[in-house]
Short mmCIF file of C-alpha atoms and ligand atoms in Angstrom, two decimals:
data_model
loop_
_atom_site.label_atom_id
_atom_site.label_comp_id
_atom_site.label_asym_id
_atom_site.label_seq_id
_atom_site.Cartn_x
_atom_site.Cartn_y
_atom_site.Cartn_z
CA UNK A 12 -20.99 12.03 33.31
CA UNK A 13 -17.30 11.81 32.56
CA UNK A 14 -16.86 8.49 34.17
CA UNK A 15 -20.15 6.95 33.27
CA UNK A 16 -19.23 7.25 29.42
CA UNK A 17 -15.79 5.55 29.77
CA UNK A 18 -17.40 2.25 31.00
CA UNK A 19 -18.25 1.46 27.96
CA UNK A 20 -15.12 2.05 26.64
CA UNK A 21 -13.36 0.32 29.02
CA UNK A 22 -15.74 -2.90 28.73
CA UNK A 23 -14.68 -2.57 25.32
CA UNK A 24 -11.14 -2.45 25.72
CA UNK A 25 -11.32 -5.61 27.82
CA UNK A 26 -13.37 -7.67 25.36
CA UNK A 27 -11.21 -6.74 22.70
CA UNK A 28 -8.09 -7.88 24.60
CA UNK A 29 -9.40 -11.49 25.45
CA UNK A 30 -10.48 -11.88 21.89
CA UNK A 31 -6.88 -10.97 20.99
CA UNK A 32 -5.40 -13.10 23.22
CA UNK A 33 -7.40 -15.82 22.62
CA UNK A 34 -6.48 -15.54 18.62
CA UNK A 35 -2.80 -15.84 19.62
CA UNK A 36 -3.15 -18.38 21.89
CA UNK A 37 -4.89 -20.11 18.80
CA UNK A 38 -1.93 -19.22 16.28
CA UNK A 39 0.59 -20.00 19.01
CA UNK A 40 -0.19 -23.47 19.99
CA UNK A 41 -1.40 -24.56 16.47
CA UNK A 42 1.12 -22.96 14.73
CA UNK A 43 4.31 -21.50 15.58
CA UNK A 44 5.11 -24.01 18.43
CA UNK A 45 4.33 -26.74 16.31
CA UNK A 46 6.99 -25.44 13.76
CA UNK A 47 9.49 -24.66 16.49
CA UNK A 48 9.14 -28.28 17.37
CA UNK A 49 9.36 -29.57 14.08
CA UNK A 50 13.34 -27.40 13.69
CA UNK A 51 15.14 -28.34 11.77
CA UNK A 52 13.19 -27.81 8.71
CA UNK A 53 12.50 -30.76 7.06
CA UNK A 54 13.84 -32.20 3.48
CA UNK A 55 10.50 -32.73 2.54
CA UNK A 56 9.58 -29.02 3.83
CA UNK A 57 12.56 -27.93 2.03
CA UNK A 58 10.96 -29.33 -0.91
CA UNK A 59 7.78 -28.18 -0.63
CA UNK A 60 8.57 -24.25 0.02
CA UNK A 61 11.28 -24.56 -3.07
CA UNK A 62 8.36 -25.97 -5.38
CA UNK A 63 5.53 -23.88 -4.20
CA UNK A 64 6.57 -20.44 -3.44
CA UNK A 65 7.67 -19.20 -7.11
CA UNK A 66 4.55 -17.57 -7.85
CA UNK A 67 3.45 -17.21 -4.65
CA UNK A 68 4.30 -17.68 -0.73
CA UNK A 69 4.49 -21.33 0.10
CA UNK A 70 1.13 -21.67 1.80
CA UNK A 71 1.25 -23.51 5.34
CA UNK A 72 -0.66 -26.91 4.74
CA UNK A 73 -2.93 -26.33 7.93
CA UNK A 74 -4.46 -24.28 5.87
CA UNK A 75 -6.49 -27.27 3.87
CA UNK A 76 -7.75 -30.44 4.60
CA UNK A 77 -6.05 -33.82 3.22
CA UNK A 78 -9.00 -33.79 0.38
CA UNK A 79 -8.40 -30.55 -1.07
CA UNK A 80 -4.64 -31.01 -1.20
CA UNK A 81 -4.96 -34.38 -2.98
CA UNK A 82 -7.40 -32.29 -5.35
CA UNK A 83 -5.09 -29.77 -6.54
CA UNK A 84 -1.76 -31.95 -6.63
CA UNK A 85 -3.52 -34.25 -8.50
CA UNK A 86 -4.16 -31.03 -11.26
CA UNK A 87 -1.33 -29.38 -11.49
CA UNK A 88 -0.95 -28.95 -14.84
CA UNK A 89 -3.86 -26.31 -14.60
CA UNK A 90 -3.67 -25.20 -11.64
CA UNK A 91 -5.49 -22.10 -11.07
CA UNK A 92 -5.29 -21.47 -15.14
CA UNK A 93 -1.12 -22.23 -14.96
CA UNK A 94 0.70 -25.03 -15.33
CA UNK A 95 2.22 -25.99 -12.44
CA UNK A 96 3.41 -29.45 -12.67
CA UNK A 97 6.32 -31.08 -11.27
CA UNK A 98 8.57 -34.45 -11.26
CA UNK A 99 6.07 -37.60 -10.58
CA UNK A 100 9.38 -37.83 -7.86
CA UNK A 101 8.82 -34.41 -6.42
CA UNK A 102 4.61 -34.44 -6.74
CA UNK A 103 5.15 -37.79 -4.83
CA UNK A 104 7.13 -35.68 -2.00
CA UNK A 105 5.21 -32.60 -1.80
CA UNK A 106 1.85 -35.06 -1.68
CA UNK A 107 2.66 -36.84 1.06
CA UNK A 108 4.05 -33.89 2.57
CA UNK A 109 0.94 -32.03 2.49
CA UNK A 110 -1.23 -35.24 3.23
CA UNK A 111 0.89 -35.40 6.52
CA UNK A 112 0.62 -32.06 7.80
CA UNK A 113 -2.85 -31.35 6.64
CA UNK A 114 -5.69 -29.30 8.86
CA UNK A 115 -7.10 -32.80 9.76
CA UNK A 116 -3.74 -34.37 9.72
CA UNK A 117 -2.83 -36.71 12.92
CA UNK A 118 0.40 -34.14 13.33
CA UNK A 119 -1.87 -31.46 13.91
CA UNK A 120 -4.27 -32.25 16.08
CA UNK A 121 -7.64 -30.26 16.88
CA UNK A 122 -6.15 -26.49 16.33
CA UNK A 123 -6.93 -26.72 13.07
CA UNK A 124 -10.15 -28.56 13.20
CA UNK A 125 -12.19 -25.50 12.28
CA UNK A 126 -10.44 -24.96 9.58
CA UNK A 127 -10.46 -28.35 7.87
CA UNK A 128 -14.00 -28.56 8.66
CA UNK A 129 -15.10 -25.10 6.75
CA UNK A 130 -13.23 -26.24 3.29
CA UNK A 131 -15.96 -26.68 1.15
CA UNK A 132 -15.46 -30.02 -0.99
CA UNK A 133 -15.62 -27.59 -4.78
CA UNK A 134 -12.72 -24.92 -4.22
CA UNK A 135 -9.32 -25.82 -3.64
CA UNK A 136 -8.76 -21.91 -2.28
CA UNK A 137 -7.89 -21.37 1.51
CA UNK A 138 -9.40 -17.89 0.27
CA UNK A 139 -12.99 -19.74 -0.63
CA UNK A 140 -12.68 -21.76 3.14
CA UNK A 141 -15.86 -19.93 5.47
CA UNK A 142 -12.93 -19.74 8.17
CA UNK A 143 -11.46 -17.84 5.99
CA UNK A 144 -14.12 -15.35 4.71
CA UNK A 145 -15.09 -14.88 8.22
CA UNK A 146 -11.59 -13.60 9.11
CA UNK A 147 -11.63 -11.49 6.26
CA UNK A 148 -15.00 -10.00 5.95
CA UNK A 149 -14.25 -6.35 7.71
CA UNK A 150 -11.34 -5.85 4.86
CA UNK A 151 -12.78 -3.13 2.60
CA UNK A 152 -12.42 -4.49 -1.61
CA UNK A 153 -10.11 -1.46 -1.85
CA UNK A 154 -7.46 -2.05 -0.23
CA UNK A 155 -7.12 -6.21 -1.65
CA UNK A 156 -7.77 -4.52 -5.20
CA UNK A 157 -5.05 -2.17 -4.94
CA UNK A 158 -1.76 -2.79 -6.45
CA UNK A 159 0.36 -3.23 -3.47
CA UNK A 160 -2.24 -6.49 -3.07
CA UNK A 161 -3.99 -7.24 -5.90
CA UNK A 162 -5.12 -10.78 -4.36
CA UNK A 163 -6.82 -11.81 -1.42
CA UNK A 164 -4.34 -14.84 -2.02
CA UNK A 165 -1.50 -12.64 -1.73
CA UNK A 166 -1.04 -13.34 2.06
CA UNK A 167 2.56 -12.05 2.60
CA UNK A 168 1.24 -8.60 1.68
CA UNK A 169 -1.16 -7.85 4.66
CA UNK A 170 0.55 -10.68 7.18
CA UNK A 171 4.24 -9.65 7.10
CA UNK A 172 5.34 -12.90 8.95
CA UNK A 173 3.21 -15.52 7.40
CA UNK A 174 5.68 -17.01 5.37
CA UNK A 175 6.81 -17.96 8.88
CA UNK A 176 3.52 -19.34 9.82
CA UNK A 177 2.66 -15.97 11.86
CA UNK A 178 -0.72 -14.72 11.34
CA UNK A 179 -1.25 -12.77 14.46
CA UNK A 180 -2.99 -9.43 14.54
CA UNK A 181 0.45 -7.54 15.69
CA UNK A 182 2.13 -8.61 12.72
CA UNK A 183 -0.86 -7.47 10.20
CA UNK A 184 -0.13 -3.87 8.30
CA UNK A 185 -2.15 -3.58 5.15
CA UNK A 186 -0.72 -1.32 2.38
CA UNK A 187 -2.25 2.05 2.53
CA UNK A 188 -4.40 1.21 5.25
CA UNK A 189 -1.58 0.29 7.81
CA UNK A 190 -2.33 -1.86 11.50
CA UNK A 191 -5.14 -3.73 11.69
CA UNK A 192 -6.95 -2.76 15.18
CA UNK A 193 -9.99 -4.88 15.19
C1 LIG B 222 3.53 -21.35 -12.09
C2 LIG B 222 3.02 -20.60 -10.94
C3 LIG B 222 2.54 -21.40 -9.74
C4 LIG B 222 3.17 -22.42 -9.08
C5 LIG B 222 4.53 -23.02 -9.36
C6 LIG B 222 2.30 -22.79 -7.98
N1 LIG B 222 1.17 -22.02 -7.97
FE1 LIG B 222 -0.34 -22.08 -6.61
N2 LIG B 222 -1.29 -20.58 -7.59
C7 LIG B 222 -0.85 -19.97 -8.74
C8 LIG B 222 -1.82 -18.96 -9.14
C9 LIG B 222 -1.71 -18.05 -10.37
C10 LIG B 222 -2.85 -18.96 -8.18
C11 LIG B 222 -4.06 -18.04 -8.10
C12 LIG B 222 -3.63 -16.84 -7.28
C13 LIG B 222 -4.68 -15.76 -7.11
O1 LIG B 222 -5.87 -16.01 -7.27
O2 LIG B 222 -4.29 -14.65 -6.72
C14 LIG B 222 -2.48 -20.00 -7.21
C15 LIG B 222 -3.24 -20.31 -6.11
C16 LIG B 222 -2.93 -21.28 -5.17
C17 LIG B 222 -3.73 -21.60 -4.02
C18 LIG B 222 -5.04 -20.92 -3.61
C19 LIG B 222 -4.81 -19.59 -2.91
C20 LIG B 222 -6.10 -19.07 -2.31
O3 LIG B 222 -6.79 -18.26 -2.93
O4 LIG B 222 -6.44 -19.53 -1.21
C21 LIG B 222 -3.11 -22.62 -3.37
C22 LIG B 222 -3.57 -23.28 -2.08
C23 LIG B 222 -1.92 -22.95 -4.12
N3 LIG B 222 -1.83 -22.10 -5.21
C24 LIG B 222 -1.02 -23.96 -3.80
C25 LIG B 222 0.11 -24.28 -4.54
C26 LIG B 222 0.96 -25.41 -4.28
C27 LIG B 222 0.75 -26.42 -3.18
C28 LIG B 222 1.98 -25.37 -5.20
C29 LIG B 222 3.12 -26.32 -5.35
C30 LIG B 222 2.76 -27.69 -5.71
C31 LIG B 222 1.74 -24.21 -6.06
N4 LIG B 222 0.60 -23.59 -5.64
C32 LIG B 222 2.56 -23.82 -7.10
C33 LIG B 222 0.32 -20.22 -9.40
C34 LIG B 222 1.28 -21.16 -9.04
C1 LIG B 223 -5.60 -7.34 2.45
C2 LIG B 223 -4.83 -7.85 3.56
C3 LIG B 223 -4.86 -9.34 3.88
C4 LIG B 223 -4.55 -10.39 3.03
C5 LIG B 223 -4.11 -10.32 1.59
C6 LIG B 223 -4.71 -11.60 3.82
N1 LIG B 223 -5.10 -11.29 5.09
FE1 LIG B 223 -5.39 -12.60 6.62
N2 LIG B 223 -6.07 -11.10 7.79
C7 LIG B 223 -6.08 -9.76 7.46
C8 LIG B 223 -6.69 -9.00 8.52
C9 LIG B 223 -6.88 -7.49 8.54
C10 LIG B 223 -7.04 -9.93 9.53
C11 LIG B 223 -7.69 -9.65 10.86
C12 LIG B 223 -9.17 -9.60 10.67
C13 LIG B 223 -9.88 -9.23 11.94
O1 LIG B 223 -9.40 -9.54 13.02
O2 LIG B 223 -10.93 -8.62 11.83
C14 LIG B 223 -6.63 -11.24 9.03
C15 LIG B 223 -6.78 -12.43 9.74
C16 LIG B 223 -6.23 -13.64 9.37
C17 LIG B 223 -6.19 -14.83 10.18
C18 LIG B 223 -6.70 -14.94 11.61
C19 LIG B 223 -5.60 -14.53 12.55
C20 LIG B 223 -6.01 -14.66 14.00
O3 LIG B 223 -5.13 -14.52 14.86
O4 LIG B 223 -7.18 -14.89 14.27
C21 LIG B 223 -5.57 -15.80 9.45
C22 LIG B 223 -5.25 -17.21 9.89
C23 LIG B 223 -5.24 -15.22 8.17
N3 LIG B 223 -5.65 -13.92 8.15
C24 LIG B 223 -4.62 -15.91 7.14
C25 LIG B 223 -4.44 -15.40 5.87
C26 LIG B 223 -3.96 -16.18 4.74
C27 LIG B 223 -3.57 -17.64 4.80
C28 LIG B 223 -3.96 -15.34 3.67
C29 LIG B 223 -3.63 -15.67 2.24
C30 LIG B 223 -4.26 -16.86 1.65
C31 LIG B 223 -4.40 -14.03 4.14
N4 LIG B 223 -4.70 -14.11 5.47
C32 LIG B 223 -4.49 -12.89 3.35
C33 LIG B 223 -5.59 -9.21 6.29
C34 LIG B 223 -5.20 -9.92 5.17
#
Protein backbone atom coordinates (compact mmCIF):
# COMPACT_ATOMS: atom_id res chain seq x y z
CA UNK A 1 0.00 0.00 0.00
CA UNK A 2 2.97 2.04 1.11
CA UNK A 3 4.70 1.87 -2.17
CA UNK A 4 1.72 1.99 -4.43
CA UNK A 5 0.81 5.59 -3.02
CA UNK A 6 4.33 7.06 -3.59
CA UNK A 7 4.09 6.49 -7.42
CA UNK A 8 2.19 9.11 -7.75
CA UNK A 9 4.26 11.18 -5.94
CA UNK A 10 7.17 10.29 -7.51
CA UNK A 11 5.59 10.75 -11.16
CA UNK A 12 4.98 14.01 -9.79
CA UNK A 13 8.25 14.87 -8.66
CA UNK A 14 9.62 14.00 -12.09
CA UNK A 15 7.16 16.10 -14.09
CA UNK A 16 7.73 18.90 -11.98
CA UNK A 17 11.53 18.71 -12.48
CA UNK A 18 11.45 18.68 -16.41
CA UNK A 19 9.04 21.54 -16.33
CA UNK A 20 11.65 23.31 -14.17
CA UNK A 21 14.33 22.58 -16.15
CA UNK A 22 12.84 23.29 -19.17
CA UNK A 23 11.87 27.02 -17.75
CA UNK A 24 15.60 27.55 -17.09
CA UNK A 25 16.78 26.27 -20.04
CA UNK A 26 14.25 28.93 -21.52
CA UNK A 27 15.60 31.89 -19.21
CA UNK A 28 19.15 30.65 -19.75
CA UNK A 29 19.57 30.65 -23.41
CA UNK A 30 17.20 33.66 -24.03
CA UNK A 31 18.35 35.55 -21.38
CA UNK A 32 21.24 35.47 -19.22
CA UNK A 33 23.67 34.07 -21.91
CA UNK A 34 22.61 36.55 -24.22
CA UNK A 35 23.59 39.29 -21.62
CA UNK A 36 26.82 37.54 -20.72
CA UNK A 37 27.60 37.82 -24.37
CA UNK A 38 26.63 41.21 -24.77
CA UNK A 39 29.55 42.25 -21.43
CA UNK A 40 30.49 44.88 -21.33
CA UNK A 41 27.35 46.70 -20.78
CA UNK A 42 26.61 48.86 -23.37
CA UNK A 43 26.54 52.94 -23.49
CA UNK A 44 23.29 52.75 -24.82
CA UNK A 45 22.30 50.08 -21.96
CA UNK A 46 23.94 52.36 -19.63
CA UNK A 47 21.54 54.83 -20.78
CA UNK A 48 18.64 53.07 -20.78
CA UNK A 49 18.84 51.51 -17.03
CA UNK A 50 19.95 55.28 -15.80
CA UNK A 51 16.67 56.72 -17.51
CA UNK A 52 14.27 54.00 -16.73
CA UNK A 53 14.84 52.58 -13.39
CA UNK A 54 13.98 55.78 -11.10
CA UNK A 55 10.60 54.79 -10.40
CA UNK A 56 10.93 51.47 -11.11
CA UNK A 57 13.47 48.49 -12.14
CA UNK A 58 14.70 49.03 -15.63
CA UNK A 59 12.54 46.46 -17.37
CA UNK A 60 14.53 44.00 -19.80
CA UNK A 61 13.26 44.96 -23.41
CA UNK A 62 12.52 41.18 -24.28
CA UNK A 63 9.89 41.76 -22.42
CA UNK A 64 7.82 43.77 -25.38
CA UNK A 65 7.65 43.71 -28.86
CA UNK A 66 9.22 46.63 -31.16
CA UNK A 67 5.39 48.06 -31.43
CA UNK A 68 4.66 48.49 -27.94
CA UNK A 69 8.00 50.09 -27.16
CA UNK A 70 7.62 52.64 -29.98
CA UNK A 71 4.04 53.16 -28.30
CA UNK A 72 5.07 54.20 -24.98
CA UNK A 73 8.39 56.18 -25.94
CA UNK A 74 6.49 57.94 -28.21
CA UNK A 75 4.10 59.08 -24.83
CA UNK A 76 6.17 59.75 -22.37
CA UNK A 77 4.98 62.67 -21.12
CA UNK A 78 2.00 60.57 -19.65
CA UNK A 79 3.22 57.68 -19.20
CA UNK A 80 1.25 55.53 -17.03
CA UNK A 81 -0.44 58.95 -15.50
CA UNK A 82 3.45 60.53 -14.94
CA UNK A 83 5.45 62.41 -16.87
CA UNK A 84 8.22 60.73 -17.92
CA UNK A 85 9.85 62.49 -20.70
CA UNK A 86 13.34 62.82 -21.59
CA UNK A 87 15.99 64.72 -24.01
CA UNK A 88 14.70 64.26 -27.85
CA UNK A 89 18.83 63.13 -27.62
CA UNK A 90 18.28 60.55 -24.96
CA UNK A 91 14.45 59.35 -26.22
CA UNK A 92 16.40 58.96 -29.57
CA UNK A 93 18.95 56.49 -27.62
CA UNK A 94 16.74 54.63 -25.41
CA UNK A 95 14.31 54.14 -28.76
CA UNK A 96 16.56 52.60 -30.75
CA UNK A 97 17.85 50.82 -27.92
CA UNK A 98 14.71 49.17 -27.16
CA UNK A 99 13.75 48.80 -30.96
CA UNK A 100 17.06 46.73 -31.17
CA UNK A 101 16.72 44.42 -28.44
CA UNK A 102 13.03 43.98 -28.62
CA UNK A 103 11.08 40.35 -28.10
CA UNK A 104 10.91 40.20 -31.97
CA UNK A 105 14.16 41.94 -32.36
CA UNK A 106 16.80 40.23 -34.93
CA UNK A 107 19.32 40.18 -31.63
CA UNK A 108 17.04 37.99 -30.00
CA UNK A 109 16.02 35.49 -31.95
CA UNK A 110 13.00 32.95 -31.34
CA UNK A 111 13.33 32.72 -27.27
CA UNK A 112 11.29 35.38 -27.01
CA UNK A 113 8.87 34.72 -29.75
CA UNK A 114 6.07 33.80 -27.36
CA UNK A 115 6.35 36.61 -25.72
CA UNK A 116 6.26 39.21 -28.49
CA UNK A 117 3.52 37.33 -29.97
CA UNK A 118 1.05 37.48 -26.70
CA UNK A 119 1.44 41.55 -26.41
CA UNK A 120 -1.81 42.60 -27.20
CA UNK A 121 -1.63 45.74 -29.67
CA UNK A 122 -3.88 48.21 -26.65
CA UNK A 123 -1.61 47.88 -23.39
CA UNK A 124 1.81 48.87 -23.29
CA UNK A 125 2.12 46.60 -19.79
CA UNK A 126 4.41 43.41 -19.85
CA UNK A 127 1.87 42.82 -16.83
CA UNK A 128 -1.32 42.94 -19.47
CA UNK A 129 0.97 40.41 -22.06
CA UNK A 130 -1.18 36.65 -21.88
CA UNK A 131 2.52 35.26 -21.37
CA UNK A 132 2.50 37.07 -18.68
CA UNK A 133 -0.88 36.43 -16.93
CA UNK A 134 -0.31 32.86 -17.56
CA UNK A 135 2.90 32.91 -15.48
CA UNK A 136 1.23 34.70 -12.93
CA UNK A 137 -2.17 33.28 -12.53
CA UNK A 138 -1.48 30.82 -9.31
CA UNK A 139 -0.24 34.18 -7.31
CA UNK A 140 -3.02 34.76 -4.76
CA UNK A 141 -4.24 39.03 -4.98
CA UNK A 142 -2.90 39.06 -1.40
CA UNK A 143 0.24 38.78 -1.48
CA UNK A 144 0.75 41.50 -4.90
CA UNK A 145 -1.68 43.83 -2.77
CA UNK A 146 0.36 43.80 0.19
CA UNK A 147 2.74 46.49 0.98
CA UNK A 148 5.97 44.78 0.58
CA UNK A 149 4.49 44.57 -3.32
CA UNK A 150 1.88 46.67 -3.95
CA UNK A 151 2.25 46.07 -7.91
CA UNK A 152 2.21 43.24 -10.04
CA UNK A 153 4.74 45.63 -11.94
CA UNK A 154 6.93 45.67 -9.07
CA UNK A 155 9.10 42.74 -10.40
CA UNK A 156 12.26 43.13 -8.20
CA UNK A 157 10.01 42.33 -5.23
CA UNK A 158 9.04 38.63 -5.94
CA UNK A 159 12.19 37.96 -8.57
CA UNK A 160 15.20 38.99 -6.44
CA UNK A 161 17.60 38.82 -9.50
CA UNK A 162 15.57 40.28 -12.26
CA UNK A 163 17.17 43.43 -12.42
CA UNK A 164 19.86 41.06 -13.70
CA UNK A 165 17.64 39.53 -16.21
CA UNK A 166 17.10 36.34 -13.81
CA UNK A 167 13.65 35.17 -13.60
CA UNK A 168 14.15 31.61 -12.65
CA UNK A 169 11.99 29.84 -10.11
CA UNK A 170 15.14 29.44 -7.54
CA UNK A 171 15.55 32.99 -7.36
CA UNK A 172 11.62 33.76 -6.69
CA UNK A 173 10.73 34.51 -2.73
CA UNK A 174 7.54 36.45 -2.40
CA UNK A 175 7.16 38.65 0.74
CA UNK A 176 5.22 36.87 3.34
CA UNK A 177 4.65 34.00 1.30
CA UNK A 178 8.43 33.06 0.78
CA UNK A 179 9.78 30.26 -2.25
CA UNK A 180 7.75 29.71 -4.90
CA UNK A 181 7.46 25.70 -5.33
CA UNK A 182 5.21 25.30 -8.25
C1 LIG B 1 8.62 59.37 -13.29
C2 LIG B 1 8.52 57.94 -13.01
C3 LIG B 1 8.76 56.98 -14.16
C4 LIG B 1 9.81 56.96 -15.06
C5 LIG B 1 11.00 57.88 -15.12
C6 LIG B 1 9.58 55.80 -15.91
N1 LIG B 1 8.44 55.15 -15.55
FE1 LIG B 1 7.71 53.44 -16.38
N2 LIG B 1 6.16 53.47 -15.07
C7 LIG B 1 5.92 54.43 -14.12
C8 LIG B 1 4.70 54.11 -13.40
C9 LIG B 1 4.10 54.93 -12.26
C10 LIG B 1 4.21 52.91 -13.93
C11 LIG B 1 3.00 52.10 -13.48
C12 LIG B 1 3.49 51.14 -12.41
C13 LIG B 1 2.43 50.27 -11.78
O1 LIG B 1 1.36 50.07 -12.35
O2 LIG B 1 2.72 49.71 -10.71
C14 LIG B 1 5.15 52.53 -14.99
C15 LIG B 1 5.03 51.39 -15.76
C16 LIG B 1 5.89 51.00 -16.76
C17 LIG B 1 5.74 49.80 -17.55
C18 LIG B 1 4.63 48.76 -17.42
C19 LIG B 1 4.88 47.80 -16.28
C20 LIG B 1 3.89 46.64 -16.33
O3 LIG B 1 2.86 46.68 -15.66
O4 LIG B 1 4.16 45.71 -17.10
C21 LIG B 1 6.77 49.79 -18.45
C22 LIG B 1 7.05 48.71 -19.49
C23 LIG B 1 7.56 50.98 -18.21
N3 LIG B 1 7.00 51.69 -17.17
C24 LIG B 1 8.69 51.35 -18.94
C25 LIG B 1 9.43 52.50 -18.72
C26 LIG B 1 10.51 52.94 -19.56
C27 LIG B 1 11.00 52.24 -20.79
C28 LIG B 1 11.01 54.10 -18.99
C29 LIG B 1 12.13 54.95 -19.49
C30 LIG B 1 11.93 55.58 -20.79
C31 LIG B 1 10.19 54.39 -17.82
N4 LIG B 1 9.25 53.41 -17.69
C32 LIG B 1 10.39 55.46 -16.97
C33 LIG B 1 6.72 55.51 -13.84
C34 LIG B 1 7.91 55.83 -14.49
C1 LIG C 1 4.08 38.82 -6.37
C2 LIG C 1 5.33 38.29 -6.84
C3 LIG C 1 5.74 38.48 -8.29
C4 LIG C 1 5.86 39.68 -8.99
C5 LIG C 1 5.61 41.07 -8.47
C6 LIG C 1 6.29 39.33 -10.33
N1 LIG C 1 6.43 37.98 -10.44
FE1 LIG C 1 7.09 36.96 -12.08
N2 LIG C 1 6.70 35.20 -11.15
C7 LIG C 1 6.29 35.05 -9.85
C8 LIG C 1 6.06 33.66 -9.56
C9 LIG C 1 5.60 33.08 -8.23
C10 LIG C 1 6.36 32.95 -10.76
C11 LIG C 1 6.31 31.46 -10.99
C12 LIG C 1 4.92 31.09 -11.37
C13 LIG C 1 4.77 29.60 -11.52
O1 LIG C 1 5.71 28.93 -11.89
O2 LIG C 1 3.67 29.13 -11.26
C14 LIG C 1 6.77 33.97 -11.73
C15 LIG C 1 7.18 33.68 -13.03
C16 LIG C 1 7.74 34.59 -13.90
C17 LIG C 1 8.36 34.28 -15.16
C18 LIG C 1 8.54 32.89 -15.74
C19 LIG C 1 9.84 32.32 -15.22
C20 LIG C 1 10.13 30.95 -15.78
O3 LIG C 1 11.25 30.47 -15.56
O4 LIG C 1 9.26 30.37 -16.42
C21 LIG C 1 8.78 35.46 -15.71
C22 LIG C 1 9.53 35.65 -17.01
C23 LIG C 1 8.41 36.51 -14.79
N3 LIG C 1 7.78 35.96 -13.71
C24 LIG C 1 8.65 37.86 -15.01
C25 LIG C 1 8.15 38.87 -14.20
C26 LIG C 1 8.25 40.28 -14.53
C27 LIG C 1 8.90 40.85 -15.76
C28 LIG C 1 7.62 40.95 -13.52
C29 LIG C 1 7.36 42.43 -13.40
C30 LIG C 1 6.79 43.10 -14.57
C31 LIG C 1 7.17 39.95 -12.54
N4 LIG C 1 7.50 38.71 -13.01
C32 LIG C 1 6.53 40.24 -11.35
C33 LIG C 1 6.10 36.07 -8.93
C34 LIG C 1 6.10 37.42 -9.22
Amino acid sequence: MKSLLLIPVIATMLVGGVYLMADDDHYEKGNIKQRAAQLPVSPQQQSYIKECSSCHMAYQAEFLPKRTWAKMMNGLDDHFGVDASLTAKDEKILFDYLQKNAADSKRVGKHFAKMAASAGDTSLRISDTRYFKKEHRKIPQKYIDQKEVKSIANCNACHQKAESGDYRERGISIPNYGRWDD
